[in-house]
Amino acid sequence: MPPTPSPRASLPPGLIVRLGKTVWQGLWQIMMAKLAPTDPAGAYVRPPSQFRAGLQPEGDHPSVPERYRLIVGMGCPWAHRTLVVRALKGLESALPLWIVSPSSNEGRWVFDDGEQEWRALADLYQTAQPGYQGRSTVPVLWDTEARAIVNNESAEIIEILNDGLNDGATRAEVDLYPLALREKINGWRDRIYHAINNGVYRCGFARTQAAYEAACTLLFETLGTIDVHLAHQPYLCGESLTLADVCLFTTLARFDAAYHGLFKCDRARLRDYAHLWPYARDIYQQPGVAATCDFDTIRRDYYGNLFPLNPGGIIPLGPDPADWQQPHERHSLLSR
Ligand SMILES: N[C@@H](CCC(=O)N[C@@H](CS)C(=O)NCC(=O)O)C(=O)O
């Protein structure tokens, strides 16, 4: 007969909870501080990008098709902006991609195909600037001849791609940053950056309740305002798609799949908005854009790699990506 197990003394449940909370909250604060720097009020502050050059006909980085590489991670909304502009301009041949993926154990980007001389993106940053101390972020516009990072700020890379490589563009006539609309575009871009693009991160990376609530309130106020705005015109700045729409789109593309759950942006889903949701589908259905949206990678990168926000590592199934192909029915606005 097997021996009868003797009753074991166990820790009182209250003590286990208190111990678990103290250890986990201490660890959480340490990991969050590394992942996302905050101001004294606990609000997330994104570090500024450090490489800010452009392409000039006679400068260090001349406008020569196929000389540059665009380095992206498919989950990243900032990199996604550059992919959308590359697709809309037809720059696929003129500007080849190097794709990186997050390595969850190392907490950094690594090259996917092993064809580059570097294993990690951080190593490429060291080649560009030995001793570089900043964050090794995507997107990067890399000059293969000068072996230099031209630019690592998505807001500037999309301007560069709009007209900097037109000789190699199959849709050179597409102008997403027309002179006459620049002031309007910049206004929307800055507002969207603060409240929405970075706003979702300020919700997800907030370290105090007050910082989260402030970010979340501004996020949904701004989404509501834009939803009303888009009832009367097809795009943010009027009749034509611009860089401002591209900047908004890449956050919308991740909204229901990642931000709604993981970043606690849960007052509404994208698909609850009468105008924003068809507007986002309209952009998704423009030539080449669907191929830039990798919803599986988006969910895997966010839920699988932001460990402090999802320590269990379970990746939700999320909404059906086929929904993005539903007719958007915004043609009536375009033909007014
Ligand atoms: N200001 C940059 C931000 C880019 C950025 O934060 N990229 C993230 C991925 S979504 C990254 O590479 N993070 C790596 C890190 O911070 O170490 C831009 O818009 O280009």
CSV table of C-alpha atoms and ligand atoms in Angstrom, one decimal:
chain,number,residue,atom,x,y,z
A,1,MET,CA,0.0,0.0,0.0
A,2,PRO,CA,1.4,3.5,-0.8
A,3,PRO,CA,2.2,5.6,2.2
A,4,THR,CA,-0.5,8.1,3.2
A,5,PRO,CA,0.8,11.6,2.5
A,6,SER,CA,1.4,13.6,5.6
A,7,PRO,CA,-0.4,17.0,5.8
A,8,ARG,CA,2.3,19.6,4.8
A,9,ALA,CA,2.5,23.0,6.4
A,10,SER,CA,1.8,25.6,3.7
A,11,LEU,CA,2.3,29.3,3.7
A,12,PRO,CA,-0.8,31.3,4.5
A,13,PRO,CA,-2.4,32.4,1.2
A,14,GLY,CA,-2.3,36.1,2.2
A,15,LEU,CA,1.5,35.9,2.6
A,16,ILE,CA,1.9,34.2,-0.8
A,17,VAL,CA,-0.1,36.9,-2.5
A,18,ARG,CA,1.9,39.7,-0.7
A,19,LEU,CA,5.2,38.1,-1.5
A,20,GLY,CA,4.3,37.4,-5.2
A,21,LYS,CA,3.1,41.0,-5.6
A,22,THR,CA,6.2,42.6,-4.0
A,23,VAL,CA,8.6,40.5,-6.1
A,24,TRP,CA,6.7,40.8,-9.3
A,25,GLN,CA,6.0,44.5,-9.0
A,26,GLY,CA,9.7,45.2,-8.2
A,27,LEU,CA,10.8,43.2,-11.2
A,28,TRP,CA,8.1,44.8,-13.4
A,29,GLN,CA,9.3,48.3,-12.5
A,30,ILE,CA,12.9,47.3,-13.3
A,31,MET,CA,12.0,45.7,-16.6
A,32,MET,CA,9.7,48.6,-17.6
A,33,ALA,CA,12.4,51.1,-16.9
A,34,LYS,CA,14.6,49.3,-19.3
A,35,LEU,CA,11.9,48.9,-22.0
A,36,ALA,CA,10.3,52.3,-21.8
A,37,PRO,CA,11.9,55.4,-20.1
A,38,THR,CA,9.3,57.6,-18.3
A,39,ASP,CA,9.1,61.1,-16.9
A,40,PRO,CA,8.8,61.7,-13.2
A,41,ALA,CA,5.0,61.3,-13.5
A,42,GLY,CA,5.3,57.8,-15.0
A,43,ALA,CA,4.5,58.9,-18.6
A,44,TYR,CA,6.4,57.2,-21.4
A,45,VAL,CA,9.0,59.3,-23.2
A,46,ARG,CA,10.3,58.1,-26.6
A,47,PRO,CA,14.0,58.7,-27.0
A,48,PRO,CA,14.8,60.9,-30.1
A,49,SER,CA,16.3,59.3,-33.2
A,50,GLN,CA,19.9,60.2,-33.9
A,51,PHE,CA,20.6,59.8,-37.6
A,52,ARG,CA,18.9,62.5,-39.5
A,53,ALA,CA,20.5,63.0,-43.0
A,54,GLY,CA,18.7,63.0,-46.4
A,55,LEU,CA,19.5,62.1,-50.0
A,56,GLN,CA,21.0,64.9,-52.1
A,57,PRO,CA,22.0,64.7,-55.8
A,58,GLU,CA,25.6,65.7,-55.0
A,59,GLY,CA,25.9,65.0,-51.3
A,60,ASP,CA,27.2,62.1,-49.2
A,61,HIS,CA,24.1,60.1,-50.0
A,62,PRO,CA,23.2,60.6,-53.7
A,63,SER,CA,19.8,59.6,-55.0
A,64,VAL,CA,20.8,56.4,-56.7
A,65,PRO,CA,18.3,53.5,-57.1
A,66,GLU,CA,19.4,50.2,-55.5
A,67,ARG,CA,22.2,51.8,-53.5
A,68,TYR,CA,20.2,51.9,-50.3
A,69,ARG,CA,18.5,49.3,-48.1
A,70,LEU,CA,15.4,49.8,-46.0
A,71,ILE,CA,15.7,47.8,-42.7
A,72,VAL,CA,12.4,47.0,-41.1
A,73,GLY,CA,10.7,44.7,-38.6
A,74,MET,CA,7.3,43.7,-39.9
A,75,GLY,CA,5.6,44.2,-36.5
A,76,CYS,CA,6.8,47.8,-36.0
A,77,PRO,CA,4.4,50.6,-36.8
A,78,TRP,CA,7.2,53.2,-37.5
A,79,ALA,CA,8.9,50.8,-39.9
A,80,HIS,CA,5.5,50.1,-41.4
A,81,ARG,CA,5.1,53.7,-42.5
A,82,THR,CA,8.2,53.4,-44.7
A,83,LEU,CA,6.9,50.1,-46.1
A,84,VAL,CA,3.6,51.7,-47.1
A,85,VAL,CA,5.3,54.6,-48.8
A,86,ARG,CA,7.7,52.3,-50.6
A,87,ALA,CA,4.7,50.3,-51.9
A,88,LEU,CA,2.6,53.3,-52.9
A,89,LYS,CA,5.6,54.7,-54.8
A,90,GLY,CA,6.5,51.4,-56.4
A,91,LEU,CA,10.0,51.4,-54.9
A,92,GLU,CA,10.3,47.7,-54.4
A,93,SER,CA,13.2,47.2,-56.8
A,94,ALA,CA,14.9,50.5,-56.2
A,95,LEU,CA,15.0,50.0,-52.4
A,96,PRO,CA,15.4,46.3,-51.4
A,97,LEU,CA,14.4,45.3,-47.8
A,98,TRP,CA,16.4,43.8,-45.0
A,99,ILE,CA,14.1,42.3,-42.5
A,100,VAL,CA,14.9,42.0,-38.8
A,101,SER,CA,12.9,40.2,-36.1
A,102,PRO,CA,12.9,40.6,-32.4
A,103,SER,CA,14.9,38.1,-30.4
A,104,SER,CA,12.9,37.7,-27.3
A,105,ASN,CA,15.8,36.5,-25.1
A,106,GLU,CA,18.2,39.2,-26.2
A,107,GLY,CA,15.7,42.0,-26.4
A,108,ARG,CA,17.0,43.3,-29.7
A,109,TRP,CA,16.5,43.0,-33.4
A,110,VAL,CA,18.4,40.3,-35.3
A,111,PHE,CA,18.7,39.8,-39.1
A,112,ASP,CA,16.3,37.2,-40.5
A,113,ASP,CA,18.2,35.6,-43.4
A,114,GLY,CA,21.8,35.5,-42.2
A,115,GLU,CA,23.0,37.1,-45.4
A,116,GLN,CA,24.3,40.3,-43.8
A,117,GLU,CA,27.6,40.6,-42.1
A,118,TRP,CA,25.9,41.5,-38.8
A,119,ARG,CA,23.8,39.2,-36.7
A,120,ALA,CA,22.0,41.9,-34.8
A,121,LEU,CA,20.9,45.4,-35.8
A,122,ALA,CA,22.9,46.8,-32.9
A,123,ASP,CA,26.0,45.6,-34.7
A,124,LEU,CA,25.1,47.5,-37.8
A,125,TYR,CA,24.6,50.6,-35.7
A,126,GLN,CA,28.1,50.1,-34.3
A,127,THR,CA,29.5,49.9,-37.8
A,128,ALA,CA,27.8,53.2,-38.7
A,129,GLN,CA,29.0,54.9,-35.5
A,130,PRO,CA,31.5,53.0,-33.3
A,131,GLY,CA,30.6,53.4,-29.7
A,132,TYR,CA,27.0,54.3,-30.5
A,133,GLN,CA,25.1,54.4,-27.2
A,134,GLY,CA,21.5,55.0,-28.3
A,135,ARG,CA,18.7,52.5,-29.1
A,136,SER,CA,19.1,50.4,-32.2
A,137,THR,CA,15.7,51.0,-33.7
A,138,VAL,CA,13.9,50.3,-37.0
A,139,PRO,CA,13.3,51.7,-39.5
A,140,VAL,CA,16.8,52.4,-40.9
A,141,LEU,CA,17.7,53.8,-44.3
A,142,TRP,CA,21.2,52.2,-44.9
A,143,ASP,CA,23.7,53.4,-47.5
A,144,THR,CA,25.5,50.3,-48.8
A,145,GLU,CA,28.3,52.3,-50.4
A,146,ALA,CA,29.1,54.7,-47.6
A,147,ARG,CA,28.3,52.0,-45.0
A,148,ALA,CA,26.4,54.6,-43.1
A,149,ILE,CA,22.9,55.1,-41.6
A,150,VAL,CA,21.3,57.9,-43.6
A,151,ASN,CA,18.4,58.2,-41.4
A,152,ASN,CA,16.6,56.3,-38.6
A,153,GLU,CA,13.5,58.5,-38.1
A,154,SER,CA,10.4,57.2,-39.8
A,155,ALA,CA,8.8,60.6,-40.1
A,156,GLU,CA,11.8,61.8,-42.2
A,157,ILE,CA,12.4,58.5,-44.1
A,158,ILE,CA,8.8,58.7,-45.5
A,159,GLU,CA,9.5,62.2,-46.8
A,160,ILE,CA,12.8,61.0,-48.3
A,161,LEU,CA,11.0,58.1,-50.1
A,162,ASN,CA,8.3,60.4,-51.4
A,163,ASP,CA,10.7,62.1,-53.8
A,164,GLY,CA,14.2,61.0,-53.2
A,165,LEU,CA,14.4,57.9,-55.3
A,166,ASN,CA,11.9,58.8,-58.1
A,167,ASP,CA,14.3,57.6,-60.8
A,168,GLY,CA,13.7,54.0,-59.6
A,169,ALA,CA,10.0,54.4,-58.7
A,170,THR,CA,7.4,52.7,-60.8
A,171,ARG,CA,4.9,55.2,-59.6
A,172,ALA,CA,7.0,58.4,-59.5
A,173,GLU,CA,4.0,60.5,-60.1
A,174,VAL,CA,2.5,59.6,-56.7
A,175,ASP,CA,3.1,62.6,-54.4
A,176,LEU,CA,2.1,62.0,-50.8
A,177,TYR,CA,3.6,65.2,-49.6
A,178,PRO,CA,2.5,67.9,-52.1
A,179,LEU,CA,3.9,71.4,-51.4
A,180,ALA,CA,0.4,73.0,-51.2
A,181,LEU,CA,-0.6,70.6,-48.4
A,182,ARG,CA,2.5,70.5,-46.3
A,183,GLU,CA,1.3,72.7,-43.5
A,184,LYS,CA,-1.9,70.7,-43.2
A,185,ILE,CA,0.0,67.4,-43.4
A,186,ASN,CA,2.5,68.4,-40.8
A,187,GLY,CA,-0.2,69.6,-38.5
A,188,TRP,CA,-2.1,66.3,-38.6
A,189,ARG,CA,1.2,64.3,-38.4
A,190,ASP,CA,2.2,66.1,-35.2
A,191,ARG,CA,-1.2,65.7,-33.6
A,192,ILE,CA,-1.5,62.1,-34.6
A,193,TYR,CA,2.0,61.4,-33.4
A,194,HIS,CA,1.3,62.7,-29.9
A,195,ALA,CA,-2.2,61.5,-29.3
A,196,ILE,CA,-2.3,58.3,-31.4
A,197,ASN,CA,1.0,56.8,-32.8
A,198,ASN,CA,2.9,57.4,-29.6
A,199,GLY,CA,-0.4,57.7,-27.6
A,200,VAL,CA,-1.0,53.9,-27.8
A,201,TYR,CA,2.6,53.4,-26.4
A,202,ARG,CA,1.9,56.0,-23.7
A,203,CYS,CA,-1.1,53.9,-22.7
A,204,GLY,CA,0.8,50.6,-22.8
A,205,PHE,CA,4.0,51.8,-21.2
A,206,ALA,CA,2.5,54.1,-18.5
A,207,ARG,CA,3.8,53.2,-15.1
A,208,THR,CA,1.1,55.1,-13.1
A,209,GLN,CA,-2.7,55.0,-13.3
A,210,ALA,CA,-2.8,58.8,-13.9
A,211,ALA,CA,-0.3,58.7,-16.8
A,212,TYR,CA,-2.3,55.8,-18.4
A,213,GLU,CA,-5.7,57.6,-18.0
A,214,ALA,CA,-4.3,60.9,-19.5
A,215,ALA,CA,-2.9,59.0,-22.5
A,216,CYS,CA,-6.0,56.9,-23.0
A,217,THR,CA,-8.4,59.8,-22.7
A,218,LEU,CA,-6.5,61.9,-25.3
A,219,LEU,CA,-6.2,58.8,-27.6
A,220,PHE,CA,-9.9,58.2,-27.8
A,221,GLU,CA,-10.9,61.9,-27.9
A,222,THR,CA,-8.6,62.3,-31.0
A,223,LEU,CA,-9.9,59.1,-32.6
A,224,GLY,CA,-13.4,60.3,-32.1
A,225,THR,CA,-12.6,63.7,-33.7
A,226,ILE,CA,-11.0,62.1,-36.7
A,227,ASP,CA,-13.9,59.7,-37.1
A,228,VAL,CA,-16.2,62.7,-37.5
A,229,HIS,CA,-13.7,64.5,-39.8
A,230,LEU,CA,-13.6,61.5,-42.1
A,231,ALA,CA,-17.4,61.5,-42.5
A,232,HIS,CA,-17.1,64.4,-44.9
A,233,GLN,CA,-13.9,63.8,-46.8
A,234,PRO,CA,-12.0,60.7,-47.9
A,235,TYR,CA,-8.6,61.5,-46.4
A,236,LEU,CA,-7.2,63.6,-43.5
A,237,CYS,CA,-6.1,66.5,-45.8
A,238,GLY,CA,-8.9,66.3,-48.3
A,239,GLU,CA,-9.3,64.4,-51.6
A,240,SER,CA,-5.9,62.7,-51.8
A,241,LEU,CA,-4.0,60.3,-49.6
A,242,THR,CA,-1.0,61.9,-48.0
A,243,LEU,CA,1.8,61.1,-45.5
A,244,ALA,CA,-0.5,62.1,-42.7
A,245,ASP,CA,-2.8,59.2,-43.6
A,246,VAL,CA,0.1,56.8,-43.8
A,247,CYS,CA,1.1,57.8,-40.3
A,248,LEU,CA,-2.4,57.2,-39.0
A,249,PHE,CA,-2.9,54.0,-40.9
A,250,THR,CA,0.0,52.0,-39.4
A,251,THR,CA,-1.4,52.5,-35.8
A,252,LEU,CA,-4.9,51.7,-37.0
A,253,ALA,CA,-3.6,48.5,-38.5
A,254,ARG,CA,-2.4,47.3,-35.1
A,255,PHE,CA,-5.3,48.6,-33.1
A,256,ASP,CA,-7.6,45.7,-32.7
A,257,ALA,CA,-4.8,43.1,-33.0
A,258,ALA,CA,-2.5,44.5,-30.4
A,259,TYR,CA,-3.2,47.8,-28.8
A,260,HIS,CA,-6.7,47.2,-27.7
A,261,GLY,CA,-5.7,44.3,-25.5
A,262,LEU,CA,-2.0,44.5,-24.7
A,263,PHE,CA,-1.8,48.3,-24.4
A,264,LYS,CA,-5.2,48.6,-22.7
A,265,CYS,CA,-6.5,50.9,-25.4
A,266,ASP,CA,-9.9,49.4,-24.8
A,267,ARG,CA,-12.6,52.2,-24.9
A,268,ALA,CA,-13.4,51.0,-28.4
A,269,ARG,CA,-12.0,48.9,-31.2
A,270,LEU,CA,-11.2,50.2,-34.7
A,271,ARG,CA,-14.1,48.3,-36.1
A,272,ASP,CA,-16.5,50.2,-33.8
A,273,TYR,CA,-15.9,53.4,-35.7
A,274,ALA,CA,-18.3,54.3,-38.5
A,275,HIS,CA,-15.7,56.1,-40.7
A,276,LEU,CA,-12.3,55.3,-39.4
A,277,TRP,CA,-12.7,51.5,-40.0
A,278,PRO,CA,-13.8,51.9,-43.7
A,279,TYR,CA,-11.1,54.6,-44.1
A,280,ALA,CA,-8.4,52.1,-42.8
A,281,ARG,CA,-9.7,49.4,-45.2
A,282,ASP,CA,-9.6,51.9,-48.1
A,283,ILE,CA,-5.9,52.4,-47.4
A,284,TYR,CA,-5.3,48.7,-46.9
A,285,GLN,CA,-6.8,48.0,-50.3
A,286,GLN,CA,-4.6,50.5,-52.2
A,287,PRO,CA,-2.0,48.9,-54.5
A,288,GLY,CA,0.7,47.1,-52.6
A,289,VAL,CA,-0.4,48.0,-49.1
A,290,ALA,CA,-2.0,44.7,-48.1
A,291,ALA,CA,1.4,43.0,-48.6
A,292,THR,CA,3.0,45.3,-46.0
A,293,CYS,CA,0.5,44.2,-43.3
A,294,ASP,CA,1.6,41.1,-41.5
A,295,PHE,CA,-1.0,40.6,-38.8
A,296,ASP,CA,0.5,37.3,-37.5
A,297,THR,CA,3.8,38.9,-37.0
A,298,ILE,CA,2.2,42.0,-35.4
A,299,ARG,CA,0.4,39.9,-32.8
A,300,ARG,CA,3.5,37.7,-32.2
A,301,ASP,CA,5.9,40.6,-31.9
A,302,TYR,CA,3.8,42.6,-29.5
A,303,TYR,CA,2.4,39.8,-27.3
A,304,GLY,CA,5.4,37.5,-27.6
A,305,ASN,CA,8.2,40.1,-27.0
A,306,LEU,CA,6.9,42.7,-24.6
A,307,PHE,CA,7.5,40.3,-21.7
A,308,PRO,CA,6.6,42.7,-18.8
A,309,LEU,CA,3.2,43.4,-20.4
A,310,ASN,CA,2.4,39.7,-21.1
A,311,PRO,CA,4.6,37.5,-18.9
A,312,GLY,CA,2.6,34.4,-19.7
A,313,GLY,CA,3.5,34.7,-23.4
A,314,ILE,CA,0.1,33.6,-24.7
A,315,ILE,CA,-0.6,35.1,-28.1
A,316,PRO,CA,-4.3,35.9,-28.6
A,317,LEU,CA,-5.8,34.7,-31.9
A,318,GLY,CA,-7.2,38.2,-32.6
A,319,PRO,CA,-9.7,39.4,-35.1
A,320,ASP,CA,-9.9,37.7,-38.6
A,321,PRO,CA,-7.5,39.6,-41.0
A,322,ALA,CA,-9.9,38.8,-43.8
A,323,ASP,CA,-12.1,41.6,-42.4
A,324,TRP,CA,-9.7,44.0,-43.9
A,325,GLN,CA,-10.8,42.9,-47.4
A,326,GLN,CA,-14.5,43.9,-46.8
A,327,PRO,CA,-15.6,46.6,-49.3
A,328,HIS,CA,-14.9,50.0,-47.8
A,329,GLU,CA,-17.7,51.8,-49.7
A,330,ARG,CA,-16.0,55.2,-49.5
A,331,HIS,CA,-16.1,55.8,-53.2
A,332,SER,CA,-19.1,58.1,-52.8
A,333,LEU,CA,-16.9,60.5,-50.8
A,334,LEU,CA,-14.2,60.4,-53.5
A,335,SER,CA,-16.7,61.3,-56.3
A,336,ARG,CA,-18.5,64.1,-54.7
B,1,LIG,N1,11.5,57.5,-33.7
B,1,LIG,C1,11.6,56.3,-34.3
B,1,LIG,C2,11.1,55.2,-33.4
B,1,LIG,C3,11.3,53.8,-33.9
B,1,LIG,C4,11.1,52.7,-32.8
B,1,LIG,O1,10.8,53.0,-31.7
B,1,LIG,N2,11.2,51.5,-33.3
B,1,LIG,C5,11.1,50.4,-32.3
B,1,LIG,C6,10.3,49.2,-32.9
B,1,LIG,S1,8.5,49.5,-33.0
B,1,LIG,C7,12.4,49.8,-32.0
B,1,LIG,O2,13.2,49.5,-33.0
B,1,LIG,N3,12.7,49.6,-30.8
B,1,LIG,C8,13.9,49.0,-30.3
B,1,LIG,C9,14.5,49.7,-29.1
B,1,LIG,O3,13.9,50.7,-28.6
B,1,LIG,O4,15.5,49.2,-28.6
B,1,LIG,C10,11.0,56.3,-35.6
B,1,LIG,O5,9.8,56.7,-35.7
B,1,LIG,O6,11.6,55.9,-36.6
